[in-house]
mmCIF file of C-alpha atoms in Angstrom:
data_model
loop_
_atom_site.group_PDB
_atom_site.id
_atom_site.type_symbol
_atom_site.label_atom_id
_atom_site.label_comp_id
_atom_site.label_asym_id
_atom_site.label_seq_id
_atom_site.Cartn_x
_atom_site.Cartn_y
_atom_site.Cartn_z
ATOM 1 C CA MET G 1 153.651 -3.938 68.210
ATOM 2 C CA THR G 2 150.194 -4.422 70.108
ATOM 3 C CA THR G 3 148.134 -7.413 71.093
ATOM 4 C CA ASP G 4 144.745 -8.012 69.765
ATOM 5 C CA VAL G 5 141.612 -9.330 71.736
ATOM 6 C CA THR G 6 142.542 -12.981 70.966
ATOM 7 C CA GLY G 7 146.203 -12.416 72.330
ATOM 8 C CA THR G 8 147.680 -12.522 68.814
ATOM 9 C CA ASP G 9 150.512 -9.849 68.441
ATOM 10 C CA VAL G 10 150.223 -7.508 65.670
ATOM 11 C CA THR G 11 152.317 -4.902 64.181
ATOM 12 C CA ASP G 12 151.493 -1.133 63.852
ATOM 13 C CA ALA G 13 151.389 -1.594 60.098
ATOM 14 C CA ASP G 14 148.894 -4.483 60.272
ATOM 15 C CA ALA G 15 146.718 -2.193 62.435
ATOM 16 C CA THR G 16 146.734 0.564 60.105
ATOM 17 C CA ALA G 17 146.344 -1.599 57.119
ATOM 18 C CA ALA G 18 143.007 -2.868 59.032
ATOM 19 C CA GLY G 19 141.891 0.471 59.552
ATOM 20 C CA THR G 20 142.252 0.298 63.022
ATOM 21 C CA THR G 21 144.103 2.746 65.466
ATOM 22 C CA ALA G 22 147.062 1.489 67.490
ATOM 23 C CA ALA G 23 146.015 2.308 70.665
ATOM 24 C CA ALA G 24 147.996 1.553 73.966
ATOM 25 C CA PRO G 25 147.832 -2.004 74.863
ATOM 26 C CA PRO G 26 145.329 -2.997 77.778
ATOM 27 C CA VAL G 27 147.134 -4.016 80.938
ATOM 28 C CA THR G 28 145.728 -6.749 82.986
ATOM 29 C CA ARG G 29 147.021 -7.359 86.626
ATOM 30 C CA SER G 30 146.206 -10.350 88.759
ATOM 31 C CA ALA G 31 146.503 -8.167 91.925
ATOM 32 C CA VAL G 32 147.275 -4.574 93.019
ATOM 33 C CA GLY G 33 150.629 -4.267 94.243
ATOM 34 C CA TRP G 34 152.132 -1.988 96.696
ATOM 35 C CA ARG G 35 153.692 -0.023 93.734
ATOM 36 C CA ASP G 36 150.292 0.515 92.271
ATOM 37 C CA LEU G 37 149.016 1.764 95.819
ATOM 38 C CA ALA G 38 152.124 4.280 96.014
ATOM 39 C CA TRP G 39 151.280 5.378 92.505
ATOM 40 C CA LEU G 40 147.780 5.924 93.145
ATOM 41 C CA THR G 41 148.470 7.735 96.344
ATOM 42 C CA TRP G 42 150.898 10.060 94.778
ATOM 43 C CA ARG G 43 148.285 10.675 91.906
ATOM 44 C CA GLN G 44 145.770 11.709 94.346
ATOM 45 C CA HIS G 45 147.810 13.718 96.595
ATOM 46 C CA ARG G 46 150.588 15.175 94.464
ATOM 47 C CA GLY G 47 149.231 18.574 94.764
ATOM 48 C CA GLY G 48 149.184 18.857 98.340
ATOM 49 C CA ILE G 49 152.544 17.203 98.831
ATOM 50 C CA GLY G 50 154.374 19.037 96.209
ATOM 51 C CA ALA G 51 153.147 22.421 97.610
ATOM 52 C CA CYS G 52 154.115 21.473 101.119
ATOM 53 C CA ALA G 53 157.260 20.064 100.179
ATOM 54 C CA LEU G 54 158.212 23.106 97.872
ATOM 55 C CA VAL G 55 157.655 25.338 100.990
ATOM 56 C CA VAL G 56 159.432 23.452 103.390
ATOM 57 C CA ALA G 57 162.445 22.714 101.032
ATOM 58 C CA GLY G 58 162.481 26.603 100.312
ATOM 59 C CA ALA G 59 162.650 27.596 104.054
ATOM 60 C CA ALA G 60 165.298 24.634 104.637
ATOM 61 C CA CYS G 61 167.480 25.856 101.657
ATOM 62 C CA LEU G 62 167.383 29.355 103.006
ATOM 63 C CA ALA G 63 168.137 28.361 106.617
ATOM 64 C CA LEU G 64 171.168 26.427 105.364
ATOM 65 C CA ALA G 65 172.306 29.133 103.057
ATOM 66 C CA LEU G 66 172.188 32.070 105.848
ATOM 67 C CA ALA G 67 173.945 29.696 108.161
ATOM 68 C CA ALA G 68 176.911 29.129 105.525
ATOM 69 C CA HIS G 69 177.147 32.799 105.003
ATOM 70 C CA ILE G 70 177.288 33.642 108.639
ATOM 71 C CA THR G 71 179.758 30.753 109.527
ATOM 72 C CA ALA G 72 182.029 31.814 106.619
ATOM 73 C CA SER G 73 182.202 35.617 107.305
ATOM 74 C CA GLY G 74 182.077 35.034 111.195
ATOM 75 C CA HIS G 75 179.303 37.559 112.266
ATOM 76 C CA SER G 76 175.502 37.554 111.247
ATOM 77 C CA ARG G 77 175.525 41.341 110.484
ATOM 78 C CA HIS G 78 174.235 40.907 107.129
ATOM 79 C CA GLU G 79 171.236 41.799 104.907
ATOM 80 C CA LEU G 80 169.421 40.045 102.185
ATOM 81 C CA PHE G 81 168.593 42.062 99.202
ATOM 82 C CA GLY G 82 169.705 44.998 101.308
ATOM 83 C CA VAL G 83 166.433 44.897 103.277
ATOM 84 C CA PHE G 84 166.063 41.839 105.433
ATOM 85 C CA ASP G 85 168.471 41.254 108.468
ATOM 86 C CA TYR G 86 169.788 38.006 108.928
ATOM 87 C CA PRO G 87 168.943 37.835 112.665
ATOM 88 C CA ASP G 88 165.477 38.872 111.604
ATOM 89 C CA LEU G 89 165.082 36.310 108.798
ATOM 90 C CA ALA G 90 166.308 33.608 111.286
ATOM 91 C CA GLN G 91 163.448 34.317 113.792
ATOM 92 C CA VAL G 92 160.913 34.414 111.070
ATOM 93 C CA LEU G 93 162.346 30.805 109.535
ATOM 94 C CA THR G 94 162.101 29.452 113.127
ATOM 95 C CA LEU G 95 158.319 30.010 112.925
ATOM 96 C CA THR G 96 157.662 28.084 109.968
ATOM 97 C CA PRO G 97 157.515 24.599 111.800
ATOM 98 C CA LEU G 98 154.321 25.958 113.283
ATOM 99 C CA LEU G 99 152.689 25.707 110.057
ATOM 100 C CA LEU G 100 153.610 22.292 109.085
ATOM 101 C CA GLY G 101 151.609 20.228 111.831
ATOM 102 C CA PRO G 102 148.445 21.917 111.182
ATOM 103 C CA VAL G 103 148.830 21.435 107.341
ATOM 104 C CA VAL G 104 149.462 17.793 107.865
ATOM 105 C CA ALA G 105 146.553 17.047 110.294
ATOM 106 C CA GLY G 106 143.944 19.254 108.646
ATOM 107 C CA PHE G 107 144.862 18.948 104.971
ATOM 108 C CA TRP G 108 146.639 15.833 104.461
ATOM 109 C CA THR G 109 144.953 13.184 106.661
ATOM 110 C CA ALA G 110 141.673 14.661 107.786
ATOM 111 C CA PRO G 111 140.189 14.421 104.334
ATOM 112 C CA LEU G 112 141.859 11.078 103.584
ATOM 113 C CA LEU G 113 139.180 8.688 104.705
ATOM 114 C CA ALA G 114 136.268 11.096 105.174
ATOM 115 C CA ARG G 115 136.244 12.061 101.380
ATOM 116 C CA GLU G 116 136.224 8.418 100.472
ATOM 117 C CA TYR G 117 133.048 7.892 102.705
ATOM 118 C CA GLU G 118 131.278 11.032 101.729
ATOM 119 C CA GLN G 119 131.930 10.452 97.807
ATOM 120 C CA ARG G 120 131.137 6.729 98.353
ATOM 121 C CA THR G 121 134.271 5.823 96.508
ATOM 122 C CA HIS G 122 135.149 3.365 99.292
ATOM 123 C CA LEU G 123 132.351 1.241 97.921
ATOM 124 C CA VAL G 124 134.286 0.543 94.709
ATOM 125 C CA VAL G 125 137.814 0.752 96.022
ATOM 126 C CA TRP G 126 137.521 -1.691 98.900
ATOM 127 C CA SER G 127 135.260 -3.997 97.278
ATOM 128 C CA GLN G 128 137.953 -5.075 94.623
ATOM 129 C CA ASP G 129 141.061 -7.116 95.488
ATOM 130 C CA VAL G 130 142.335 -4.197 97.549
ATOM 131 C CA THR G 131 141.263 -4.499 101.321
ATOM 132 C CA ALA G 132 140.535 -1.450 103.313
ATOM 133 C CA VAL G 133 143.479 -2.181 105.690
ATOM 134 C CA ARG G 134 145.685 -2.652 102.689
ATOM 135 C CA TRP G 135 144.617 0.518 100.847
ATOM 136 C CA LEU G 136 144.962 2.239 104.165
ATOM 137 C CA THR G 137 148.581 0.999 104.624
ATOM 138 C CA GLY G 138 149.636 2.274 101.461
ATOM 139 C CA LYS G 139 148.272 5.795 102.016
ATOM 140 C CA VAL G 140 149.961 5.815 105.692
ATOM 141 C CA VAL G 141 153.174 4.673 104.709
ATOM 142 C CA LEU G 142 153.832 7.050 101.843
ATOM 143 C CA LEU G 143 152.162 10.228 103.247
ATOM 144 C CA GLY G 144 153.464 9.414 106.926
ATOM 145 C CA VAL G 145 156.810 8.853 105.959
ATOM 146 C CA LEU G 146 156.932 12.132 103.815
ATOM 147 C CA ALA G 147 155.346 14.249 106.595
ATOM 148 C CA VAL G 148 157.892 13.048 109.017
ATOM 149 C CA ALA G 149 160.805 13.347 106.823
ATOM 150 C CA LEU G 150 159.842 16.846 105.938
ATOM 151 C CA ALA G 151 159.355 18.112 109.464
ATOM 152 C CA ALA G 152 162.788 16.531 110.680
ATOM 153 C CA GLY G 153 164.576 18.177 107.765
ATOM 154 C CA LEU G 154 163.149 21.396 108.515
ATOM 155 C CA GLY G 155 163.893 21.156 112.015
ATOM 156 C CA SER G 156 167.417 20.099 111.355
ATOM 157 C CA SER G 157 168.194 23.103 108.954
ATOM 158 C CA LEU G 158 166.681 25.623 111.489
ATOM 159 C CA VAL G 159 169.121 24.061 114.236
ATOM 160 C CA VAL G 160 172.099 24.601 111.783
ATOM 161 C CA LEU G 161 170.956 28.070 111.358
ATOM 162 C CA MET G 162 170.425 28.987 115.040
ATOM 163 C CA ASP G 163 173.585 27.255 116.101
ATOM 164 C CA SER G 164 175.403 29.519 113.580
ATOM 165 C CA VAL G 165 173.980 32.749 114.719
ATOM 166 C CA ASN G 166 174.687 31.939 118.513
ATOM 167 C CA ALA G 167 178.303 30.838 117.555
ATOM 168 C CA THR G 168 179.009 34.325 115.934
ATOM 169 C CA SER G 169 177.467 36.347 118.745
ATOM 170 C CA VAL G 170 179.555 37.864 121.459
ATOM 171 C CA ASP G 171 177.725 39.143 124.334
ATOM 172 C CA TYR G 172 174.362 37.636 123.669
ATOM 173 C CA ALA G 173 173.052 34.362 122.199
ATOM 174 C CA PRO G 174 169.707 35.204 120.506
ATOM 175 C CA PHE G 175 168.502 31.584 120.670
ATOM 176 C CA ARG G 176 168.392 30.120 124.000
ATOM 177 C CA PRO G 177 167.732 26.134 124.464
ATOM 178 C CA PHE G 178 164.253 26.599 126.346
ATOM 179 C CA GLU G 179 162.809 29.314 124.108
ATOM 180 C CA SER G 180 159.953 27.596 122.351
ATOM 181 C CA GLN G 181 161.116 27.893 118.841
ATOM 182 C CA VAL G 182 164.479 26.748 119.741
ATOM 183 C CA PHE G 183 163.226 23.706 121.817
ATOM 184 C CA GLU G 184 160.757 22.633 119.134
ATOM 185 C CA ALA G 185 163.105 22.971 116.382
ATOM 186 C CA ALA G 186 165.015 19.899 117.289
ATOM 187 C CA PRO G 187 164.443 17.198 114.488
ATOM 188 C CA GLN G 188 163.161 14.457 116.761
ATOM 189 C CA VAL G 189 160.696 16.964 118.321
ATOM 190 C CA GLN G 190 159.471 18.116 114.777
ATOM 191 C CA ALA G 191 159.203 14.366 113.672
ATOM 192 C CA ALA G 192 157.038 13.558 116.713
ATOM 193 C CA TYR G 193 154.922 16.612 116.164
ATOM 194 C CA ALA G 194 154.273 15.486 112.492
ATOM 195 C CA ALA G 195 153.449 11.908 113.306
ATOM 196 C CA PHE G 196 150.936 13.077 115.884
ATOM 197 C CA ALA G 197 149.441 15.615 113.521
ATOM 198 C CA PHE G 198 149.260 12.817 110.902
ATOM 199 C CA ALA G 199 147.750 10.271 113.406
ATOM 200 C CA LEU G 200 145.127 12.768 114.770
ATOM 201 C CA GLY G 201 143.839 13.919 111.623
ATOM 202 C CA LEU G 202 143.525 10.274 110.306
ATOM 203 C CA ALA G 203 141.652 9.296 113.409
ATOM 204 C CA LEU G 204 139.335 11.865 113.136
ATOM 205 C CA SER G 205 138.628 11.270 109.364
ATOM 206 C CA ALA G 206 137.734 7.790 110.150
ATOM 207 C CA LEU G 207 135.595 8.539 113.163
ATOM 208 C CA THR G 208 133.582 11.334 111.789
ATOM 209 C CA ARG G 209 133.334 10.470 108.119
ATOM 210 C CA ARG G 210 133.112 14.086 107.445
ATOM 211 C CA THR G 211 135.564 15.999 105.701
ATOM 212 C CA VAL G 212 135.006 19.670 106.936
ATOM 213 C CA VAL G 213 134.292 18.569 110.569
ATOM 214 C CA SER G 214 137.273 16.294 110.663
ATOM 215 C CA MET G 215 139.352 19.018 109.130
ATOM 216 C CA GLY G 216 138.170 21.693 111.741
ATOM 217 C CA LEU G 217 138.692 19.199 114.702
ATOM 218 C CA ALA G 218 141.880 18.284 113.632
ATOM 219 C CA LEU G 219 143.241 21.864 113.233
ATOM 220 C CA VAL G 220 141.678 22.717 116.880
ATOM 221 C CA GLY G 221 142.808 19.422 118.309
ATOM 222 C CA PHE G 222 146.394 19.767 117.422
ATOM 223 C CA ALA G 223 146.776 23.306 118.476
ATOM 224 C CA PHE G 224 145.212 22.450 121.896
ATOM 225 C CA ALA G 225 147.440 19.551 122.278
ATOM 226 C CA ARG G 226 150.584 21.541 121.436
ATOM 227 C CA PHE G 227 149.635 24.463 123.609
ATOM 228 C CA PHE G 228 148.651 21.988 126.529
ATOM 229 C CA VAL G 229 151.819 20.206 126.557
ATOM 230 C CA ALA G 230 153.949 23.301 126.130
ATOM 231 C CA ALA G 231 152.241 25.144 128.930
ATOM 232 C CA GLY G 232 151.132 22.520 131.253
ATOM 233 C CA TRP G 233 153.522 19.826 130.930
ATOM 234 C CA ARG G 234 156.868 20.810 129.681
ATOM 235 C CA PRO G 235 157.884 22.861 132.783
ATOM 236 C CA HIS G 236 157.573 19.447 134.838
ATOM 237 C CA TYR G 237 159.510 16.763 132.809
ATOM 238 C CA ARG G 238 161.839 17.090 135.987
ATOM 239 C CA GLU G 239 161.295 18.481 139.445
ATOM 240 C CA PRO G 240 162.442 22.273 138.949
ATOM 241 C CA GLU G 241 165.517 23.423 141.171
ATOM 242 C CA ARG G 242 165.045 26.365 143.456
ATOM 243 C CA VAL G 243 167.140 29.281 144.330
ATOM 244 C CA LEU G 244 166.344 31.772 147.265
ATOM 245 C CA GLU G 245 167.803 34.994 148.195
ATOM 246 C CA PRO G 246 167.018 37.498 150.712
ATOM 247 C CA TYR G 247 164.245 39.861 150.261
ATOM 248 C CA VAL G 248 164.921 43.397 149.036
ATOM 249 C CA ALA G 249 162.175 45.871 147.424
ATOM 250 C CA ASP G 250 163.748 45.927 144.145
ATOM 251 C CA GLY G 251 165.081 42.496 143.822
ATOM 252 C CA LEU G 252 165.881 41.155 140.342
ATOM 253 C CA LEU G 253 166.455 37.544 141.003
ATOM 254 C CA TYR G 254 163.950 36.467 138.115
ATOM 255 C CA SER G 255 165.373 38.963 135.592
ATOM 256 C CA ARG G 256 169.069 37.930 136.446
ATOM 257 C CA MET G 257 168.198 34.321 136.032
ATOM 258 C CA LEU G 258 166.827 35.003 132.541
ATOM 259 C CA ASP G 259 170.550 36.059 131.460
ATOM 260 C CA ASP G 260 171.609 32.532 131.382
ATOM 261 C CA ASP G 261 170.353 29.547 129.551
ATOM 262 C CA SER G 262 167.895 28.469 132.547
ATOM 263 C CA TRP G 263 164.195 28.518 132.444
ATOM 264 C CA VAL G 264 162.418 30.298 135.158
ATOM 265 C CA VAL G 265 159.156 28.169 135.418
ATOM 266 C CA ASP G 266 157.885 30.001 138.656
ATOM 267 C CA SER G 267 158.954 32.699 141.230
ATOM 268 C CA GLY G 268 157.726 34.363 144.122
ATOM 269 C CA TYR G 269 158.189 35.093 147.734
ATOM 270 C CA ALA G 270 159.057 32.866 150.856
ATOM 271 C CA ASP G 271 159.388 33.328 154.681
ATOM 272 C CA ALA G 272 162.572 32.723 156.528
ATOM 273 C CA ALA G 273 162.196 28.978 156.727
ATOM 274 C CA GLY G 274 161.879 29.032 152.601
ATOM 275 C CA ASP G 275 158.334 28.174 152.516
ATOM 276 C CA GLU G 276 156.114 30.054 149.944
ATOM 277 C CA VAL G 277 153.890 33.061 151.167
ATOM 278 C CA ASP G 278 151.486 35.255 149.360
ATOM 279 C CA PHE G 279 152.648 38.700 148.666
ATOM 280 C CA PRO G 280 150.932 41.307 151.078
ATOM 281 C CA ARG G 281 149.276 43.350 148.578
ATOM 282 C CA TYR G 282 147.824 45.516 151.248
ATOM 283 C CA CYS G 283 151.527 47.169 151.682
ATOM 284 C CA VAL G 284 151.075 48.599 148.229
ATOM 285 C CA THR G 285 149.662 52.058 148.996
ATOM 286 C CA THR G 286 151.675 54.664 147.172
ATOM 287 C CA GLY G 287 153.188 52.573 144.340
ATOM 288 C CA GLN G 288 156.641 53.247 145.482
ATOM 289 C CA ASP G 289 158.044 49.898 146.338
ATOM 290 C CA VAL G 290 161.411 51.181 147.458
ATOM 291 C CA ASP G 291 159.515 53.212 150.184
ATOM 292 C CA PRO G 292 161.096 52.106 153.600
ATOM 293 C CA ALA G 293 157.342 52.072 154.867
ATOM 294 C CA TYR G 294 156.533 49.502 152.272
ATOM 295 C CA THR G 295 159.585 47.492 152.615
ATOM 296 C CA LYS G 296 158.767 47.210 156.340
ATOM 297 C CA CYS G 297 155.269 46.377 155.763
ATOM 298 C CA VAL G 298 156.243 43.451 153.312
ATOM 299 C CA THR G 299 158.928 42.219 155.726
ATOM 300 C CA ASP G 300 156.799 42.395 158.921
ATOM 301 C CA SER G 301 154.079 40.379 157.062
ATOM 302 C CA GLY G 302 156.463 37.356 156.858
ATOM 303 C CA VAL G 303 158.281 37.940 153.573
ATOM 304 C CA ALA G 304 161.841 37.287 154.014
ATOM 305 C CA GLN G 305 163.124 35.793 150.814
ATOM 306 C CA HIS G 306 162.519 35.805 146.744
ATOM 307 C CA TYR G 307 162.392 32.220 145.376
ATOM 308 C CA ALA G 308 162.638 31.216 141.630
ATOM 309 C CA ASP G 309 162.188 27.776 140.329
ATOM 310 C CA TYR G 310 164.025 26.828 137.327
ATOM 311 C CA GLN G 311 165.158 24.232 134.932
ATOM 312 C CA PRO G 312 168.908 24.349 134.036
ATOM 313 C CA GLY G 313 169.897 24.905 130.472
ATOM 314 C CA ASP G 314 171.586 21.378 130.266
ATOM 315 C CA ARG G 315 168.262 19.797 130.697
ATOM 316 C CA ALA G 316 167.051 20.924 127.401
ATOM 317 C CA ALA G 317 168.205 17.971 125.268
ATOM 318 C CA ALA G 318 166.492 15.581 127.589
ATOM 319 C CA PHE G 319 163.380 17.505 127.736
ATOM 320 C CA GLN G 320 163.226 17.246 124.061
ATOM 321 C CA TRP G 321 163.417 13.389 123.776
ATOM 322 C CA VAL G 322 160.621 13.410 126.533
ATOM 323 C CA GLU G 323 158.498 15.786 124.452
ATOM 324 C CA SER G 324 159.154 13.543 121.493
ATOM 325 C CA ALA G 325 157.794 10.674 123.313
ATOM 326 C CA VAL G 326 154.857 12.625 124.675
ATOM 327 C CA PHE G 327 153.682 12.911 121.099
ATOM 328 C CA ALA G 328 155.031 9.875 119.490
ATOM 329 C CA VAL G 329 153.147 7.398 121.867
ATOM 330 C CA PRO G 330 149.814 8.668 121.325
ATOM 331 C CA ALA G 331 150.470 8.918 117.477
ATOM 332 C CA ALA G 332 151.091 5.303 117.511
ATOM 333 C CA ALA G 333 148.005 4.599 119.731
ATOM 334 C CA LEU G 334 145.858 6.708 117.160
ATOM 335 C CA LEU G 335 147.375 4.692 114.147
ATOM 336 C CA VAL G 336 146.310 1.412 115.753
ATOM 337 C CA LEU G 337 142.895 2.687 116.517
ATOM 338 C CA VAL G 338 142.444 3.770 112.754
ATOM 339 C CA PHE G 339 143.379 0.395 111.503
ATOM 340 C CA VAL G 340 141.149 -1.522 114.021
ATOM 341 C CA TRP G 341 138.346 0.868 113.360
ATOM 342 C CA VAL G 342 138.467 0.712 109.524
ATOM 343 C CA ARG G 343 138.834 -2.917 109.649
ATOM 344 C CA ARG G 344 135.742 -3.496 111.661
ATOM 345 C CA SER G 345 133.637 -1.021 109.911
ATOM 346 C CA HIS G 346 134.694 -1.251 106.266
ATOM 347 C CA ARG G 347 132.003 -3.872 105.295
ATOM 348 C CA VAL G 348 129.718 -2.097 102.852
#
């Protein structure tokens, strides 16, 4: 049964008898609801979302399957299809989160607003009964929640895999807590990375209004932020501890400390009082650092000890929460900036 233009119900037989085609009834809505915005967002972005979710789900399922087999067998000396070693596969899988943030920043959110401005579709969309803020809220909620959920899920599966490999390793744990892929795989860290990537791409999209420009800036900006925090800030979330030992020409203080879960963030030479001193390069003349003359030259120059600054392994969990906050707080600030910016500038 359909409804004619006057609002009278008519059956399909009546429509056929009248020589008309029984078309789908027009749907009139008094307002666009959140369900409509979610459906529209899904329709517009289902290709990117589906492809990304498929890759992430595949990596997570593979990680969990490997972990289950390792745990059940009690060792990790297996091969997939007789070719790929489980430990090698685990190493490769731990690198997959490196791609998720750039994808979210560069391909999910960087075009989100810029494309609307470039194609002038915002003139139509935001001039109806959907305000710019309401339209943006629908996009942010659906896409943002998906990005964070995918990142946290992938990180969780990788943690399970790395724990299973470490638990079945006898002499050497391949995954140390402060190694970058281990540290960054924590679900809360991955979620913060995804939130920051999402907010960064969206902010650049709103500010530049150019799709290609915002995509390029988002990719570069996200990579720079990750590198800057990892190399410049992460070693100093807490004051490192220092260990000293008497100087010997072939001292192995640094390498010995790498055998446990500690993270050596700095090392060098110190005098008898423990103060740092520069290494006397002029003592190196023959390249034989065990030469007695070489050792005497170094000690006569004031070098009395080796030192190593390190972060103990039991600090890794606290550092992961700190890093999560380092990215989550700017992400929230960027989202606020985007909403304020769009609300003020949406007039057409």
